[in-house]
Amino acid sequence: PITYGHLNIIKRAAALCDELIVMISSSDTKKPTFTLAERAAMTTQAVEHALLTNVRVLWSADIVGSLYLELG
């Protein structure tokens, strides 16, 4: 799940750009407590609570590069 450290990095990065995309993905080597959708929801909630209006949270079980190509 998202931590204060994660949120601190997101805040600092968001201050440097017009739009920041935070990607939540899965890993075959980890056994997370929360599902991918739950982790994305927690991250979205934290970003909204921090009033970071230029941050988008996306999630995918696919590799990050594939999503990047899809978004352009």
Short mmCIF file of N, CA, C and O in Angstrom, two decimals:
data_model
loop_
_atom_site.label_atom_id
_atom_site.label_comp_id
_atom_site.label_asym_id
_atom_site.label_seq_id
_atom_site.Cartn_x
_atom_site.Cartn_y
_atom_site.Cartn_z
N PRO A 1 0.82 -1.21 0.00
CA PRO A 1 0.00 0.00 0.00
C PRO A 1 0.85 1.27 0.00
O PRO A 1 2.04 1.21 0.29
N ILE A 2 0.23 2.36 -0.28
CA ILE A 2 0.95 3.63 -0.33
C ILE A 2 1.40 4.03 1.09
O ILE A 2 0.69 3.78 2.07
N THR A 3 2.58 4.60 1.16
CA THR A 3 3.14 5.04 2.45
C THR A 3 3.32 6.56 2.43
O THR A 3 3.18 7.20 1.39
N TYR A 4 3.63 7.12 3.58
CA TYR A 4 3.93 8.55 3.64
C TYR A 4 5.13 8.89 2.76
O TYR A 4 5.19 9.95 2.15
N GLY A 5 6.06 7.98 2.68
CA GLY A 5 7.23 8.19 1.81
C GLY A 5 6.84 8.26 0.34
O GLY A 5 7.33 9.12 -0.40
N HIS A 6 5.95 7.35 -0.07
CA HIS A 6 5.46 7.39 -1.45
C HIS A 6 4.76 8.73 -1.72
O HIS A 6 4.99 9.38 -2.74
N LEU A 7 3.88 9.13 -0.80
CA LEU A 7 3.12 10.35 -0.98
C LEU A 7 4.04 11.57 -1.01
O LEU A 7 3.82 12.50 -1.79
N ASN A 8 5.09 11.56 -0.22
CA ASN A 8 6.05 12.66 -0.23
C ASN A 8 6.71 12.79 -1.59
O ASN A 8 6.85 13.89 -2.13
N ILE A 9 7.11 11.68 -2.17
CA ILE A 9 7.73 11.70 -3.50
C ILE A 9 6.73 12.17 -4.55
O ILE A 9 7.07 12.96 -5.44
N ILE A 10 5.48 11.71 -4.45
CA ILE A 10 4.44 12.13 -5.40
C ILE A 10 4.23 13.64 -5.30
O ILE A 10 4.14 14.33 -6.32
N LYS A 11 4.15 14.18 -4.09
CA LYS A 11 3.97 15.62 -3.90
C LYS A 11 5.12 16.41 -4.52
O LYS A 11 4.90 17.41 -5.21
N ARG A 12 6.33 15.96 -4.26
CA ARG A 12 7.50 16.68 -4.78
C ARG A 12 7.55 16.61 -6.31
O ARG A 12 7.86 17.60 -6.97
N ALA A 13 7.24 15.45 -6.87
CA ALA A 13 7.24 15.31 -8.33
C ALA A 13 6.11 16.11 -8.96
O ALA A 13 6.30 16.73 -10.02
N ALA A 14 4.95 16.14 -8.33
CA ALA A 14 3.80 16.87 -8.86
C ALA A 14 4.08 18.37 -8.94
O ALA A 14 3.56 19.06 -9.81
N ALA A 15 4.90 18.86 -8.04
CA ALA A 15 5.25 20.28 -8.03
C ALA A 15 6.16 20.66 -9.20
O ALA A 15 6.30 21.84 -9.52
N LEU A 16 6.75 19.66 -9.84
CA LEU A 16 7.70 19.91 -10.92
C LEU A 16 7.11 19.80 -12.32
O LEU A 16 7.80 20.07 -13.30
N CYS A 17 5.85 19.40 -12.43
CA CYS A 17 5.29 19.18 -13.77
C CYS A 17 3.81 19.54 -13.82
O CYS A 17 3.16 19.69 -12.79
N ASP A 18 3.31 19.67 -15.04
CA ASP A 18 1.90 20.00 -15.23
C ASP A 18 0.99 18.82 -14.90
O ASP A 18 -0.09 19.00 -14.36
N GLU A 19 1.43 17.64 -15.28
CA GLU A 19 0.66 16.43 -14.99
C GLU A 19 1.62 15.31 -14.61
O GLU A 19 2.63 15.09 -15.26
N LEU A 20 1.26 14.60 -13.55
CA LEU A 20 2.05 13.47 -13.09
C LEU A 20 1.17 12.23 -13.13
O LEU A 20 0.05 12.24 -12.64
N ILE A 21 1.68 11.19 -13.74
CA ILE A 21 0.97 9.92 -13.78
C ILE A 21 1.67 8.97 -12.82
O ILE A 21 2.87 8.72 -12.94
N VAL A 22 0.91 8.46 -11.85
CA VAL A 22 1.42 7.48 -10.90
C VAL A 22 0.89 6.13 -11.35
O VAL A 22 -0.31 5.93 -11.48
N MET A 23 1.79 5.21 -11.61
CA MET A 23 1.42 3.90 -12.14
C MET A 23 1.47 2.86 -11.03
O MET A 23 2.48 2.72 -10.35
N ILE A 24 0.38 2.13 -10.85
CA ILE A 24 0.31 1.02 -9.91
C ILE A 24 0.28 -0.25 -10.74
O ILE A 24 -0.56 -0.39 -11.63
N SER A 25 1.21 -1.15 -10.48
CA SER A 25 1.25 -2.38 -11.27
C SER A 25 1.46 -3.59 -10.37
O SER A 25 1.65 -3.46 -9.17
N SER A 26 1.40 -4.73 -10.97
CA SER A 26 1.57 -5.97 -10.21
C SER A 26 2.94 -6.56 -10.49
O SER A 26 3.62 -6.18 -11.44
N SER A 27 3.34 -7.48 -9.65
CA SER A 27 4.62 -8.15 -9.80
C SER A 27 4.43 -9.65 -9.56
O SER A 27 3.77 -10.04 -8.59
N ASP A 28 5.00 -10.45 -10.42
CA ASP A 28 4.91 -11.89 -10.26
C ASP A 28 5.71 -12.40 -9.06
O ASP A 28 5.45 -13.47 -8.54
N THR A 29 6.68 -11.60 -8.62
CA THR A 29 7.57 -12.06 -7.54
C THR A 29 7.09 -11.65 -6.15
O THR A 29 7.64 -12.11 -5.17
N LYS A 30 6.08 -10.78 -6.07
CA LYS A 30 5.58 -10.33 -4.77
C LYS A 30 4.20 -10.89 -4.51
O LYS A 30 3.43 -11.17 -5.42
N LYS A 31 3.88 -11.04 -3.25
CA LYS A 31 2.56 -11.51 -2.82
C LYS A 31 1.92 -10.41 -1.97
O LYS A 31 1.97 -10.46 -0.74
N PRO A 32 1.34 -9.38 -2.60
CA PRO A 32 0.82 -8.25 -1.83
C PRO A 32 -0.41 -8.62 -1.01
O PRO A 32 -1.18 -9.52 -1.36
N THR A 33 -0.60 -7.89 0.08
CA THR A 33 -1.76 -8.08 0.94
C THR A 33 -3.03 -7.60 0.26
O THR A 33 -4.09 -8.20 0.41
N PHE A 34 -2.91 -6.52 -0.51
CA PHE A 34 -4.06 -5.92 -1.17
C PHE A 34 -4.00 -6.19 -2.68
O PHE A 34 -2.93 -6.29 -3.26
N THR A 35 -5.18 -6.26 -3.30
CA THR A 35 -5.24 -6.47 -4.74
C THR A 35 -4.75 -5.22 -5.47
O THR A 35 -4.64 -4.14 -4.87
N LEU A 36 -4.51 -5.37 -6.74
CA LEU A 36 -4.08 -4.25 -7.57
C LEU A 36 -5.12 -3.13 -7.53
O LEU A 36 -4.78 -1.96 -7.35
N ALA A 37 -6.38 -3.48 -7.64
CA ALA A 37 -7.45 -2.48 -7.61
C ALA A 37 -7.53 -1.79 -6.25
O ALA A 37 -7.75 -0.56 -6.18
N GLU A 38 -7.34 -2.53 -5.19
CA GLU A 38 -7.37 -1.94 -3.84
C GLU A 38 -6.21 -0.98 -3.65
O GLU A 38 -6.37 0.11 -3.08
N ARG A 39 -5.02 -1.36 -4.13
CA ARG A 39 -3.85 -0.47 -4.00
C ARG A 39 -4.03 0.79 -4.82
O ARG A 39 -3.67 1.89 -4.38
N ALA A 40 -4.63 0.66 -6.00
CA ALA A 40 -4.90 1.84 -6.84
C ALA A 40 -5.92 2.75 -6.16
O ALA A 40 -5.76 3.98 -6.16
N ALA A 41 -6.94 2.16 -5.55
CA ALA A 41 -7.95 2.96 -4.85
C ALA A 41 -7.35 3.69 -3.65
O ALA A 41 -7.66 4.86 -3.42
N MET A 42 -6.48 3.03 -2.91
CA MET A 42 -5.82 3.66 -1.76
C MET A 42 -4.95 4.83 -2.22
O MET A 42 -4.92 5.89 -1.58
N THR A 43 -4.23 4.61 -3.31
CA THR A 43 -3.36 5.66 -3.83
C THR A 43 -4.19 6.84 -4.33
O THR A 43 -3.87 8.00 -4.05
N THR A 44 -5.26 6.56 -5.05
CA THR A 44 -6.15 7.63 -5.53
C THR A 44 -6.71 8.42 -4.36
O THR A 44 -6.74 9.66 -4.39
N GLN A 45 -7.15 7.74 -3.32
CA GLN A 45 -7.70 8.41 -2.15
C GLN A 45 -6.64 9.30 -1.48
O GLN A 45 -6.93 10.44 -1.09
N ALA A 46 -5.43 8.81 -1.37
CA ALA A 46 -4.35 9.60 -0.75
C ALA A 46 -4.03 10.84 -1.58
O ALA A 46 -3.83 11.93 -1.04
N VAL A 47 -4.01 10.68 -2.90
CA VAL A 47 -3.72 11.80 -3.80
C VAL A 47 -4.84 12.85 -3.70
O VAL A 47 -4.58 14.05 -3.64
N GLU A 48 -6.09 12.39 -3.69
CA GLU A 48 -7.21 13.32 -3.57
C GLU A 48 -7.20 14.02 -2.22
O GLU A 48 -7.46 15.22 -2.14
N HIS A 49 -6.90 13.30 -1.16
CA HIS A 49 -6.84 13.88 0.18
C HIS A 49 -5.75 14.95 0.26
O HIS A 49 -5.90 15.95 0.97
N ALA A 50 -4.66 14.74 -0.47
CA ALA A 50 -3.56 15.70 -0.49
C ALA A 50 -3.82 16.86 -1.46
O ALA A 50 -2.98 17.75 -1.60
N LEU A 51 -4.99 16.84 -2.12
CA LEU A 51 -5.40 17.90 -3.05
C LEU A 51 -4.43 18.07 -4.22
O LEU A 51 -4.15 19.17 -4.67
N LEU A 52 -3.91 16.96 -4.69
CA LEU A 52 -2.98 16.99 -5.82
C LEU A 52 -3.77 16.83 -7.12
O LEU A 52 -3.94 15.74 -7.65
N THR A 53 -4.26 17.96 -7.63
CA THR A 53 -5.17 17.93 -8.78
C THR A 53 -4.48 17.61 -10.10
O THR A 53 -5.15 17.28 -11.07
N ASN A 54 -3.17 17.69 -10.15
CA ASN A 54 -2.46 17.39 -11.39
C ASN A 54 -1.88 15.97 -11.41
O ASN A 54 -1.03 15.65 -12.22
N VAL A 55 -2.37 15.12 -10.52
CA VAL A 55 -1.87 13.74 -10.44
C VAL A 55 -2.97 12.78 -10.87
O VAL A 55 -4.11 12.87 -10.40
N ARG A 56 -2.61 11.90 -11.80
CA ARG A 56 -3.52 10.82 -12.22
C ARG A 56 -2.95 9.50 -11.75
O ARG A 56 -1.75 9.25 -11.89
N VAL A 57 -3.79 8.65 -11.22
CA VAL A 57 -3.38 7.32 -10.78
C VAL A 57 -3.93 6.31 -11.77
O VAL A 57 -5.14 6.26 -12.00
N LEU A 58 -3.04 5.54 -12.38
CA LEU A 58 -3.43 4.50 -13.31
C LEU A 58 -2.93 3.17 -12.78
O LEU A 58 -1.96 3.12 -12.03
N TRP A 59 -3.59 2.10 -13.18
CA TRP A 59 -3.14 0.78 -12.75
C TRP A 59 -3.35 -0.22 -13.86
O TRP A 59 -4.23 -0.09 -14.68
N SER A 60 -2.45 -1.20 -13.86
CA SER A 60 -2.50 -2.22 -14.89
C SER A 60 -1.69 -3.43 -14.44
O SER A 60 -0.67 -3.29 -13.78
N ALA A 61 -2.19 -4.59 -14.80
CA ALA A 61 -1.44 -5.82 -14.53
C ALA A 61 -0.39 -6.04 -15.60
O ALA A 61 0.49 -6.87 -15.47
N ASP A 62 -0.50 -5.26 -16.68
CA ASP A 62 0.44 -5.35 -17.80
C ASP A 62 1.72 -4.60 -17.44
O ASP A 62 1.77 -3.85 -16.47
N ILE A 63 2.73 -4.77 -18.24
CA ILE A 63 3.98 -4.06 -17.99
C ILE A 63 3.81 -2.57 -18.27
O ILE A 63 2.98 -2.16 -19.08
N VAL A 64 4.57 -1.77 -17.60
CA VAL A 64 4.45 -0.32 -17.68
C VAL A 64 4.68 0.18 -19.11
O VAL A 64 3.98 1.09 -19.57
N GLY A 65 5.61 -0.38 -19.82
CA GLY A 65 5.89 0.05 -21.18
C GLY A 65 4.70 -0.08 -22.09
O GLY A 65 4.47 0.79 -22.95
N SER A 66 3.90 -1.10 -21.92
CA SER A 66 2.70 -1.28 -22.75
C SER A 66 1.69 -0.17 -22.49
O SER A 66 1.07 0.35 -23.42
N LEU A 67 1.52 0.22 -21.24
CA LEU A 67 0.61 1.29 -20.92
C LEU A 67 1.13 2.61 -21.47
O LEU A 67 0.36 3.42 -22.00
N TYR A 68 2.41 2.82 -21.40
CA TYR A 68 3.01 4.04 -21.94
C TYR A 68 2.72 4.14 -23.43
O TYR A 68 2.33 5.21 -23.94
N LEU A 69 2.89 3.07 -24.16
CA LEU A 69 2.62 3.07 -25.60
C LEU A 69 1.14 3.32 -25.88
O LEU A 69 0.79 4.01 -26.84
N GLU A 70 0.28 2.80 -25.02
CA GLU A 70 -1.16 3.00 -25.19
C GLU A 70 -1.55 4.45 -24.97
O GLU A 70 -2.39 5.00 -25.69
N LEU A 71 -0.94 5.09 -23.98
CA LEU A 71 -1.27 6.49 -23.66
C LEU A 71 -0.64 7.46 -24.63
O LEU A 71 -1.14 8.56 -24.82
N GLY A 72 0.48 7.06 -25.20
CA GLY A 72 1.15 7.95 -26.15
C GLY A 72 2.10 8.84 -25.54
O GLY A 72 2.32 9.71 -24.98
#
